[in-house]
Amino acid sequence: MEEKYSQQSKHDFRNAVVELSNHLQTMFSSRYKKFDEFFKELLENAEKSLNDMFVRTYGRLYMQNSELFKDLFVELKRYYVGGNVNLEEMLNEFWARLLERMFRLVNPQYHFTDEYLECVSKYTEQLKPFGDVPRKLKLQVTRAFVAARTFAQGLAVARDVISKVSAVNPTPQGTRALLKMMYCPHCRGLVSVKPCYNYCFNVMRGCLANQGDLDAEWNIFMDSMLLVAERLEGPFNIESVMDPIDVKISDAIMNMQENSMQVSQKVFQGCGQPKTLAQGRTARSVSESGFSARFRPYNPEERPTTAAGTSLDRLVTDVKEKLKQAKKFWSSLPGNICNDEKMSVGTVNENECWNGSAKSRYDFAVTGNGLASQVNNPEVEVDITKPDMVIRRQIMALRVMTNKLKNAYSGNDVDFIDISEESSGEESGSGCELQQCSPEFEFNATEVTGNSNKSDKNVNTSAAASSGLSRAALFFSILFLAMQRQWR
């Protein structure tokens, strides 16, 4: 009979823990699913937006080269799902290769060797051929994606920690204490008498001693999640970064086209005068693109519907409330179990309850939370020198995740700590601090003076010849051929 009641007391205890834990676990699981679905659909929508825009604008020529931009989104998606992608390096490579291809296109009358183009790339930072777009976009994308990926990972970690910790069984000593509290009154004929609240509290504190040790790290983890959530609402908002990314890339290309002569002059001065191609080949290289349209961004009503039928702000507002409620869950667990009328009499009728030996008031003080505090627990014998290793591993998992969240809050990926060298930031939506942001487009190249050497005169002659080309045809030939080579 004792074995039967012993098993029943363990079953009742586990059910009480699981019932409370399952509610929290389900909350984190559902929020993770919503965020993950939102982020993935956001990327799909951004890719579709860019694809639709360029199909309508450039038609068959874009469709033949659509893999260029597809590869960009492949890398972004791969990073989000946990791939080993250094976003900063990936974006730097994107702009470097785009500069290489566009430099050929704005100077179609020349032949450039690979060595020459390597020299061109050295002038990227000095000349800023794409204006300030690459710097800003790199800052926006890295911070937004780091925050989004880390926050989603945090929700998944919370879900998994709850699942593992709530499955822990009571020790033999804990089982005896549970049996005494829940079924010994039956042996005395006190079938309807429930345990005293503080008596239940001490038994649960002893049985959940290791779970109590999780509380401090859990609360730090919750605070870190809340901080990153605030970043997602403001400067690291991935929705505000991805929605207009097609327009930003176009702005960069237009900036390069508008400043192509100044950029070319400075490069020719530093890298030397390249060899001239035959006139026939030069003429074909410009005219064969055949573009006749102008870039036209989406009107607001044309953009795809919001990802996952919601917005990032709504998702974050909802999950912030849940995170606040989840704080102190583990230290509150003993009290929440004892608040169940099936487990104790509650805080009323303190003289009409089972105190472990009789129907009377429970006089012992309630012990503290955590393993070390159980040395003085009057109800449960706890070996404080043998912590539960399952829970210790979950404490370490929370510490690792908290470190990632702190890095994400600062805009740094835990795998690439120095992912961004931009300390000044920019306006809301991309991490701007104070008012240190650069103008939308900034071109640093200085004008070439008239006191040039013979090489400079050749440069000016070729630049004058290039300026006679149709401005529209030049721009669209730039865009087409840049797309053709960018992610080949």
Short mmCIF file of C-alpha atoms in Angstrom, two decimals:
data_model
loop_
_atom_site.label_atom_id
_atom_site.label_comp_id
_atom_site.label_asym_id
_atom_site.label_seq_id
_atom_site.Cartn_x
_atom_site.Cartn_y
_atom_site.Cartn_z
CA MET A 1 0.00 0.00 0.00
CA GLU A 2 2.85 2.36 0.85
CA GLU A 3 4.42 1.75 -2.57
CA LYS A 4 1.13 2.55 -4.24
CA TYR A 5 0.78 5.86 -2.43
CA SER A 6 4.47 6.61 -2.99
CA GLN A 7 4.03 6.26 -6.75
CA GLN A 8 0.84 8.28 -6.62
CA SER A 9 2.51 11.11 -4.74
CA LYS A 10 5.31 11.23 -7.33
CA HIS A 11 2.71 11.23 -10.09
CA ASP A 12 0.76 14.06 -8.48
CA PHE A 13 3.92 16.10 -7.97
CA ARG A 14 5.10 15.65 -11.56
CA ASN A 15 1.67 16.53 -12.90
CA ALA A 16 1.60 19.72 -10.85
CA VAL A 17 5.03 20.80 -12.14
CA VAL A 18 4.30 19.84 -15.73
CA GLU A 19 0.91 21.54 -15.74
CA LEU A 20 2.42 24.88 -14.75
CA SER A 21 5.50 24.44 -16.94
CA ASN A 22 3.53 23.38 -20.00
CA HIS A 23 1.65 26.64 -20.07
CA LEU A 24 4.92 28.59 -20.19
CA GLN A 25 6.53 26.16 -22.62
CA THR A 26 3.55 26.43 -24.98
CA MET A 27 3.79 30.21 -24.85
CA PHE A 28 7.46 30.23 -25.85
CA SER A 29 6.89 27.57 -28.49
CA SER A 30 4.03 29.48 -30.13
CA ARG A 31 5.92 32.81 -30.04
CA TYR A 32 9.00 31.20 -31.52
CA LYS A 33 6.87 29.76 -34.32
CA LYS A 34 5.28 33.16 -34.99
CA PHE A 35 8.60 35.02 -35.04
CA ASP A 36 10.31 32.37 -37.16
CA GLU A 37 7.42 32.37 -39.63
CA PHE A 38 7.43 36.17 -39.72
CA PHE A 39 11.17 36.54 -40.35
CA LYS A 40 11.22 33.89 -43.08
CA GLU A 41 8.16 35.32 -44.82
CA LEU A 42 9.63 38.81 -44.55
CA LEU A 43 12.68 37.66 -46.51
CA GLU A 44 10.49 35.93 -49.07
CA ASN A 45 8.42 39.11 -49.50
CA ALA A 46 11.52 41.29 -49.88
CA GLU A 47 12.92 38.97 -52.54
CA LYS A 48 9.56 38.88 -54.35
CA SER A 49 9.31 42.68 -54.17
CA LEU A 50 12.72 43.12 -55.77
CA ASN A 51 12.06 40.44 -58.38
CA ASP A 52 8.67 41.87 -59.37
CA MET A 53 10.05 45.38 -59.60
CA PHE A 54 12.90 44.42 -61.93
CA VAL A 55 10.80 42.06 -64.02
CA ARG A 56 8.36 44.88 -64.78
CA THR A 57 11.15 47.37 -65.37
CA TYR A 58 13.73 45.30 -67.27
CA GLY A 59 11.74 42.29 -68.47
CA ARG A 60 13.60 39.44 -70.16
CA LEU A 61 17.07 40.86 -69.51
CA TYR A 62 16.48 40.77 -65.77
CA MET A 63 14.87 37.32 -65.82
CA GLN A 64 17.95 35.93 -67.57
CA ASN A 65 20.07 37.21 -64.67
CA SER A 66 17.70 36.88 -61.70
CA GLU A 67 20.09 34.48 -59.94
CA LEU A 68 22.22 37.51 -59.04
CA PHE A 69 19.81 38.81 -56.43
CA LYS A 70 18.55 35.36 -55.60
CA ASP A 71 22.02 34.48 -54.32
CA LEU A 72 21.97 37.53 -52.02
CA PHE A 73 18.75 36.38 -50.39
CA VAL A 74 20.02 32.80 -50.21
CA GLU A 75 22.92 34.01 -48.06
CA LEU A 76 20.64 36.13 -45.86
CA LYS A 77 18.29 33.18 -45.33
CA ARG A 78 21.21 30.88 -44.65
CA TYR A 79 22.47 33.23 -41.96
CA TYR A 80 19.06 33.46 -40.29
CA VAL A 81 18.64 29.69 -40.00
CA GLY A 82 22.07 29.38 -38.37
CA GLY A 83 24.45 29.13 -41.30
CA ASN A 84 28.09 30.14 -40.96
CA VAL A 85 27.74 33.41 -42.86
CA ASN A 86 29.72 36.52 -41.96
CA LEU A 87 27.27 39.22 -42.99
CA GLU A 88 29.84 41.98 -43.08
CA GLU A 89 32.19 40.02 -45.33
CA MET A 90 29.34 38.88 -47.54
CA LEU A 91 28.10 42.44 -48.10
CA ASN A 92 31.62 43.79 -48.60
CA GLU A 93 32.15 41.16 -51.29
CA PHE A 94 28.84 42.14 -52.87
CA TRP A 95 29.82 45.80 -53.26
CA ALA A 96 33.41 45.01 -54.29
CA ARG A 97 32.27 42.77 -57.13
CA LEU A 98 29.58 45.25 -58.14
CA LEU A 99 32.18 48.02 -58.32
CA GLU A 100 34.43 45.84 -60.44
CA ARG A 101 31.66 45.14 -62.95
CA MET A 102 30.33 48.68 -63.03
CA PHE A 103 33.76 50.19 -63.49
CA ARG A 104 34.09 48.19 -66.70
CA LEU A 105 30.69 49.44 -67.82
CA VAL A 106 31.24 53.14 -67.21
CA ASN A 107 34.53 52.84 -69.11
CA PRO A 108 33.59 50.54 -72.03
CA GLN A 109 36.34 51.94 -74.25
CA TYR A 110 39.06 50.33 -72.08
CA HIS A 111 40.38 46.84 -71.43
CA PHE A 112 40.97 46.03 -67.75
CA THR A 113 43.08 43.16 -66.47
CA ASP A 114 42.33 41.36 -63.21
CA GLU A 115 45.34 43.07 -61.65
CA TYR A 116 44.00 46.47 -62.65
CA LEU A 117 40.60 45.73 -61.14
CA GLU A 118 42.31 44.71 -57.90
CA CYS A 119 43.85 48.17 -57.86
CA VAL A 120 40.39 49.67 -58.46
CA SER A 121 39.02 47.91 -55.40
CA LYS A 122 41.63 49.63 -53.22
CA TYR A 123 39.95 52.96 -53.90
CA THR A 124 36.50 51.83 -52.73
CA GLU A 125 36.66 53.39 -49.27
CA GLN A 126 38.33 56.59 -50.48
CA LEU A 127 36.06 57.30 -53.44
CA LYS A 128 32.75 55.89 -52.14
CA PRO A 129 31.50 55.16 -55.67
CA PHE A 130 28.11 54.01 -54.34
CA GLY A 131 27.80 56.93 -51.96
CA ASP A 132 27.03 56.11 -48.34
CA VAL A 133 24.58 53.32 -49.22
CA PRO A 134 26.97 50.36 -48.66
CA ARG A 135 28.04 51.60 -45.22
CA LYS A 136 24.50 52.26 -44.10
CA LEU A 137 23.09 49.07 -45.55
CA LYS A 138 25.85 46.97 -44.01
CA LEU A 139 25.17 48.51 -40.62
CA GLN A 140 21.42 48.06 -40.96
CA VAL A 141 21.52 44.50 -42.24
CA THR A 142 24.10 43.17 -39.78
CA ARG A 143 22.45 44.65 -36.71
CA ALA A 144 18.91 43.76 -37.76
CA PHE A 145 19.74 40.17 -38.75
CA VAL A 146 21.87 39.53 -35.67
CA ALA A 147 19.04 40.77 -33.43
CA ALA A 148 16.33 38.85 -35.30
CA ARG A 149 18.23 35.56 -35.40
CA THR A 150 19.37 35.78 -31.78
CA PHE A 151 15.91 36.69 -30.49
CA ALA A 152 14.33 33.74 -32.30
CA GLN A 153 17.06 31.47 -30.92
CA GLY A 154 16.34 32.82 -27.45
CA LEU A 155 12.67 31.88 -27.69
CA ALA A 156 13.66 28.37 -28.77
CA VAL A 157 16.17 28.04 -25.91
CA ALA A 158 13.55 29.11 -23.35
CA ARG A 159 11.14 26.50 -24.72
CA ASP A 160 13.77 23.74 -24.56
CA VAL A 161 15.00 24.65 -21.07
CA ILE A 162 11.47 24.45 -19.68
CA SER A 163 10.93 21.09 -21.36
CA LYS A 164 14.10 19.57 -19.86
CA VAL A 165 13.84 21.08 -16.38
CA SER A 166 10.17 20.25 -15.82
CA ALA A 167 10.83 16.56 -16.56
CA VAL A 168 13.12 16.06 -13.53
CA ASN A 169 11.86 13.45 -11.02
CA PRO A 170 11.96 13.89 -7.22
CA THR A 171 14.74 12.20 -5.26
CA PRO A 172 13.93 9.25 -2.95
CA GLN A 173 14.05 11.67 -0.01
CA GLY A 174 11.71 14.01 -1.84
CA THR A 175 9.35 11.15 -2.63
CA ARG A 176 9.14 10.24 1.07
CA ALA A 177 8.39 13.85 1.97
CA LEU A 178 5.65 14.00 -0.68
CA LEU A 179 4.14 10.74 0.56
CA LYS A 180 4.09 12.02 4.15
CA MET A 181 2.48 15.32 3.14
CA MET A 182 -0.15 14.01 0.74
CA TYR A 183 -1.20 10.55 2.03
CA CYS A 184 -0.15 10.13 5.66
CA PRO A 185 -3.29 12.01 6.82
CA HIS A 186 -5.29 9.11 5.34
CA CYS A 187 -3.59 6.72 7.76
CA ARG A 188 -4.78 8.91 10.66
CA GLY A 189 -8.31 9.01 9.36
CA LEU A 190 -7.92 12.62 8.27
CA VAL A 191 -8.91 12.00 4.66
CA SER A 192 -10.44 15.44 4.10
CA VAL A 193 -7.68 17.40 5.84
CA LYS A 194 -5.28 19.11 3.45
CA PRO A 195 -1.64 20.00 4.11
CA CYS A 196 -0.81 23.38 5.67
CA TYR A 197 0.37 25.95 3.16
CA ASN A 198 3.82 26.56 4.70
CA TYR A 199 4.29 22.83 5.15
CA CYS A 200 3.58 22.30 1.45
CA PHE A 201 5.89 25.21 0.68
CA ASN A 202 8.83 23.61 2.49
CA VAL A 203 8.24 20.24 0.83
CA MET A 204 8.11 21.84 -2.62
CA ARG A 205 11.15 24.03 -1.92
CA GLY A 206 13.06 20.86 -1.05
CA CYS A 207 11.82 18.86 -4.04
CA LEU A 208 12.43 21.78 -6.40
CA ALA A 209 15.71 22.93 -4.87
CA ASN A 210 17.67 22.54 -8.10
CA GLN A 211 14.99 24.25 -10.15
CA GLY A 212 15.23 27.14 -7.72
CA ASP A 213 18.90 27.57 -8.62
CA LEU A 214 17.83 28.12 -12.22
CA ASP A 215 15.90 31.24 -11.27
CA ALA A 216 18.75 33.77 -11.12
CA GLU A 217 20.13 32.86 -14.55
CA TRP A 218 16.60 32.61 -15.95
CA ASN A 219 15.79 36.17 -14.82
CA ILE A 220 18.98 37.56 -16.37
CA PHE A 221 18.07 35.72 -19.57
CA MET A 222 14.55 37.21 -19.54
CA ASP A 223 15.97 40.72 -19.04
CA SER A 224 18.34 40.21 -21.97
CA MET A 225 15.46 39.03 -24.16
CA LEU A 226 13.51 42.17 -23.23
CA LEU A 227 16.45 44.39 -24.17
CA VAL A 228 16.80 42.78 -27.60
CA ALA A 229 13.03 43.04 -28.04
CA GLU A 230 13.35 46.80 -27.58
CA ARG A 231 16.05 46.86 -30.26
CA LEU A 232 13.72 45.00 -32.61
CA GLU A 233 11.11 47.69 -32.05
CA GLY A 234 13.54 50.51 -32.77
CA PRO A 235 17.01 50.77 -34.31
CA PHE A 236 17.41 47.08 -35.25
CA ASN A 237 13.98 46.64 -36.85
CA ILE A 238 14.50 44.04 -39.59
CA GLU A 239 11.18 44.92 -41.20
CA SER A 240 12.25 48.52 -41.85
CA VAL A 241 15.57 47.27 -43.27
CA MET A 242 14.27 44.61 -45.65
CA ASP A 243 11.17 46.35 -46.98
CA PRO A 244 13.06 49.04 -48.99
CA ILE A 245 16.24 47.08 -49.76
CA ASP A 246 15.46 47.03 -53.50
CA VAL A 247 15.28 50.83 -53.60
CA LYS A 248 18.51 51.16 -51.62
CA ILE A 249 20.43 48.95 -54.03
CA SER A 250 19.08 50.98 -56.94
CA ASP A 251 20.12 54.22 -55.22
CA ALA A 252 23.67 52.91 -54.94
CA ILE A 253 23.82 52.04 -58.63
CA MET A 254 22.43 55.44 -59.63
CA ASN A 255 24.98 57.16 -57.41
CA MET A 256 27.81 55.27 -59.13
CA GLN A 257 26.48 56.22 -62.55
CA GLU A 258 26.12 59.90 -61.66
CA ASN A 259 29.68 60.13 -60.33
CA SER A 260 31.34 57.76 -62.79
CA MET A 261 33.63 60.36 -64.41
CA GLN A 262 35.04 61.62 -61.11
CA VAL A 263 35.58 58.07 -59.87
CA SER A 264 37.26 57.03 -63.14
CA GLN A 265 39.58 60.04 -63.12
CA LYS A 266 40.79 59.34 -59.58
CA VAL A 267 41.28 55.63 -60.32
CA PHE A 268 43.22 56.34 -63.52
CA GLN A 269 45.47 58.69 -61.59
CA GLY A 270 46.20 56.03 -58.98
CA CYS A 271 46.22 52.85 -61.06
CA GLY A 272 47.47 54.17 -64.41
CA GLN A 273 45.97 54.57 -67.85
CA PRO A 274 44.37 51.33 -69.16
CA LYS A 275 44.58 50.13 -72.76
CA THR A 276 41.94 51.35 -75.21
CA LEU A 277 39.66 48.89 -77.03
CA ALA A 278 38.78 49.06 -80.71
CA GLN A 279 36.01 51.55 -81.47
CA GLY A 280 33.64 48.92 -82.82
CA ARG A 281 33.80 46.85 -79.64
CA THR A 282 33.25 49.94 -77.52
CA ALA A 283 30.14 50.93 -79.44
CA ARG A 284 28.64 47.46 -79.14
CA SER A 285 29.35 47.21 -75.44
CA VAL A 286 27.13 50.22 -74.75
CA SER A 287 24.34 49.69 -77.24
CA GLU A 288 23.76 45.96 -76.90
CA SER A 289 21.98 46.25 -73.54
CA GLY A 290 18.96 47.84 -75.17
CA PHE A 291 17.36 49.29 -72.00
CA SER A 292 14.72 51.93 -72.57
CA ALA A 293 12.87 52.01 -69.23
CA ARG A 294 13.54 54.02 -66.12
CA PHE A 295 13.71 52.67 -62.60
CA ARG A 296 10.37 53.06 -60.84
CA PRO A 297 10.02 52.14 -57.16
CA TYR A 298 6.87 50.59 -55.77
CA ASN A 299 4.05 52.75 -54.59
CA PRO A 300 3.08 51.83 -50.99
CA GLU A 301 -0.12 50.09 -52.12
CA GLU A 302 1.86 47.90 -54.54
CA ARG A 303 4.14 46.39 -51.94
CA PRO A 304 3.47 42.83 -50.73
CA THR A 305 1.22 42.32 -47.74
CA THR A 306 2.77 42.27 -44.30
CA ALA A 307 4.66 39.08 -43.45
CA ALA A 308 2.67 36.36 -41.67
CA GLY A 309 -0.38 38.62 -41.53
CA THR A 310 1.06 40.78 -38.77
CA SER A 311 3.84 43.29 -38.08
CA LEU A 312 7.04 43.07 -36.09
CA ASP A 313 5.83 45.75 -33.68
CA ARG A 314 2.71 43.76 -32.82
CA LEU A 315 4.70 40.57 -32.32
CA VAL A 316 7.24 42.28 -30.07
CA THR A 317 4.60 44.05 -27.98
CA ASP A 318 2.89 40.72 -27.33
CA VAL A 319 6.04 38.78 -26.47
CA LYS A 320 7.38 41.51 -24.15
CA GLU A 321 4.37 41.06 -21.88
CA LYS A 322 4.93 37.30 -21.83
CA LEU A 323 8.61 37.70 -21.04
CA LYS A 324 7.82 39.93 -18.08
CA GLN A 325 5.33 37.39 -16.77
CA ALA A 326 7.90 34.58 -17.15
CA LYS A 327 10.40 36.22 -14.79
CA LYS A 328 10.83 34.50 -11.41
CA PHE A 329 8.93 31.48 -12.72
CA TRP A 330 11.20 28.93 -11.03
CA SER A 331 11.35 30.62 -7.62
CA SER A 332 7.56 31.04 -7.74
CA LEU A 333 6.93 27.44 -8.75
CA PRO A 334 6.69 25.97 -5.18
CA GLY A 335 4.20 28.64 -4.14
CA ASN A 336 2.16 28.25 -7.31
CA ILE A 337 1.91 24.49 -6.76
CA CYS A 338 0.83 24.97 -3.17
CA ASN A 339 -1.77 27.52 -4.22
CA ASP A 340 -3.62 24.66 -5.90
CA GLU A 341 -6.45 23.60 -3.62
CA LYS A 342 -5.61 19.95 -4.29
CA MET A 343 -2.12 20.43 -2.80
CA SER A 344 -2.74 22.55 0.31
CA VAL A 345 -5.34 24.34 2.36
CA GLY A 346 -3.95 27.69 1.22
CA THR A 347 -3.28 30.64 3.49
CA VAL A 348 -6.59 30.29 5.36
CA ASN A 349 -7.53 27.82 8.11
CA GLU A 350 -3.93 27.58 9.26
CA ASN A 351 -5.04 25.76 12.42
CA GLU A 352 -7.17 23.22 10.55
CA CYS A 353 -4.56 21.62 8.30
CA TRP A 354 -2.15 18.70 8.21
CA ASN A 355 1.26 19.79 9.54
CA GLY A 356 3.04 16.46 8.97
CA SER A 357 2.08 14.85 12.25
CA ALA A 358 -1.37 16.12 13.22
CA LYS A 359 -4.25 18.41 12.34
CA SER A 360 -2.75 21.58 13.69
CA ARG A 361 -0.85 24.75 12.88
CA TYR A 362 2.48 24.42 11.08
CA ASP A 363 5.14 26.22 13.11
CA PHE A 364 8.34 25.80 11.10
CA ALA A 365 9.66 28.74 9.06
CA VAL A 366 9.71 28.49 5.29
CA THR A 367 13.19 27.82 3.91
CA GLY A 368 14.81 29.90 1.22
CA ASN A 369 14.92 29.18 -2.48
CA GLY A 370 17.65 27.11 -4.15
CA LEU A 371 19.83 24.15 -3.27
CA ALA A 372 22.09 25.77 -0.67
CA SER A 373 19.13 27.00 1.39
CA GLN A 374 17.81 23.46 1.90
CA VAL A 375 20.43 22.62 4.50
CA ASN A 376 17.88 23.80 7.07
CA ASN A 377 14.76 22.39 5.40
CA PRO A 378 12.79 20.60 8.15
CA GLU A 379 10.79 18.43 5.74
CA VAL A 380 13.08 17.23 2.95
CA GLU A 381 16.56 15.83 3.33
CA VAL A 382 18.56 17.42 0.50
CA ASP A 383 22.19 16.69 -0.31
CA ILE A 384 23.40 20.16 -1.24
CA THR A 385 26.74 18.75 -2.44
CA LYS A 386 25.12 16.91 -5.37
CA PRO A 387 23.44 19.34 -7.75
CA ASP A 388 21.24 17.95 -10.52
CA MET A 389 23.40 17.82 -13.65
CA VAL A 390 20.46 18.16 -16.07
CA ILE A 391 19.57 21.49 -14.51
CA ARG A 392 23.21 22.59 -14.33
CA ARG A 393 23.48 22.05 -18.08
CA GLN A 394 20.40 24.17 -18.60
CA ILE A 395 21.91 26.93 -16.47
CA MET A 396 24.95 26.87 -18.75
CA ALA A 397 22.69 26.93 -21.83
CA LEU A 398 20.99 30.04 -20.47
CA ARG A 399 24.35 31.72 -19.83
CA VAL A 400 25.53 31.03 -23.36
CA MET A 401 22.29 32.37 -24.81
CA THR A 402 22.39 35.43 -22.57
CA ASN A 403 25.89 36.20 -23.85
CA LYS A 404 24.58 36.02 -27.42
CA LEU A 405 21.69 38.33 -26.54
CA LYS A 406 24.03 40.89 -24.98
CA ASN A 407 26.15 40.87 -28.12
CA ALA A 408 23.05 41.19 -30.28
CA TYR A 409 21.89 44.15 -28.19
CA SER A 410 25.16 45.89 -29.07
CA GLY A 411 24.84 44.92 -32.73
CA ASN A 412 27.54 42.23 -32.57
CA ASP A 413 27.16 38.62 -33.65
CA VAL A 414 28.52 36.20 -31.05
CA ASP A 415 30.33 34.29 -33.81
CA PHE A 416 31.84 37.45 -35.33
CA ILE A 417 32.27 39.81 -32.40
CA ASP A 418 33.65 42.71 -34.43
CA ILE A 419 31.09 42.39 -37.19
CA SER A 420 30.58 46.16 -37.46
CA GLU A 421 33.21 48.86 -37.22
CA GLU A 422 30.64 51.62 -37.45
CA SER A 423 30.40 53.14 -33.99
CA SER A 424 28.42 56.24 -34.85
CA GLY A 425 25.36 54.45 -36.26
CA GLU A 426 22.50 56.24 -37.90
CA GLU A 427 18.87 57.12 -37.49
CA SER A 428 16.11 54.88 -36.12
CA GLY A 429 15.73 51.76 -38.21
CA SER A 430 19.45 51.18 -38.54
CA GLY A 431 21.11 51.93 -35.21
CA CYS A 432 21.85 55.68 -35.38
CA GLU A 433 23.15 57.15 -32.15
CA LEU A 434 22.51 60.83 -31.50
CA GLN A 435 23.00 62.98 -34.64
CA GLN A 436 26.19 61.65 -36.15
CA CYS A 437 24.65 60.24 -39.31
CA SER A 438 26.03 61.06 -42.72
CA PRO A 439 23.94 62.60 -45.51
CA GLU A 440 22.07 60.08 -47.65
CA PHE A 441 24.67 60.37 -50.42
CA GLU A 442 28.19 61.62 -49.96
CA PHE A 443 30.85 61.66 -52.68
CA ASN A 444 34.40 62.24 -51.48
CA ALA A 445 36.30 62.42 -54.77
CA THR A 446 37.89 65.81 -55.40
CA GLU A 447 37.75 67.51 -58.79
CA VAL A 448 40.76 67.02 -61.06
CA THR A 449 42.51 70.32 -61.71
CA GLY A 450 43.60 71.61 -65.10
CA ASN A 451 47.30 71.24 -64.20
CA SER A 452 47.38 67.58 -65.19
CA ASN A 453 50.13 65.60 -66.84
CA LYS A 454 49.87 63.92 -70.22
CA SER A 455 48.11 60.95 -68.70
CA ASP A 456 45.50 63.26 -67.18
CA LYS A 457 44.85 64.84 -70.59
CA ASN A 458 44.16 61.40 -71.99
CA VAL A 459 41.76 60.80 -69.12
CA ASN A 460 39.93 64.05 -69.77
CA THR A 461 39.68 63.25 -73.49
CA SER A 462 38.19 59.83 -72.80
CA ALA A 463 35.85 61.22 -70.17
CA ALA A 464 34.60 63.83 -72.61
CA ALA A 465 33.92 61.11 -75.15
CA SER A 466 32.02 59.08 -72.57
CA SER A 467 29.87 62.06 -71.57
CA GLY A 468 28.44 62.13 -75.07
CA LEU A 469 26.71 58.79 -74.51
CA SER A 470 23.02 58.73 -73.80
CA ARG A 471 22.60 59.13 -70.04
CA ALA A 472 19.63 56.79 -69.91
CA ALA A 473 21.28 54.12 -72.04
CA LEU A 474 24.42 54.27 -69.94
CA PHE A 475 22.56 53.86 -66.68
CA PHE A 476 20.58 50.87 -67.77
CA SER A 477 23.55 49.21 -69.44
CA ILE A 478 25.31 49.60 -66.09
CA LEU A 479 22.47 47.97 -64.20
CA PHE A 480 22.03 45.10 -66.65
CA LEU A 481 25.66 44.08 -66.87
CA ALA A 482 26.20 44.59 -63.16
CA MET A 483 23.40 42.14 -62.54
CA GLN A 484 24.88 39.79 -65.11
CA ARG A 485 28.15 39.36 -63.23
CA GLN A 486 27.36 40.18 -59.61
CA TRP A 487 26.67 36.75 -58.13
CA ARG A 488 27.70 34.52 -61.01
#
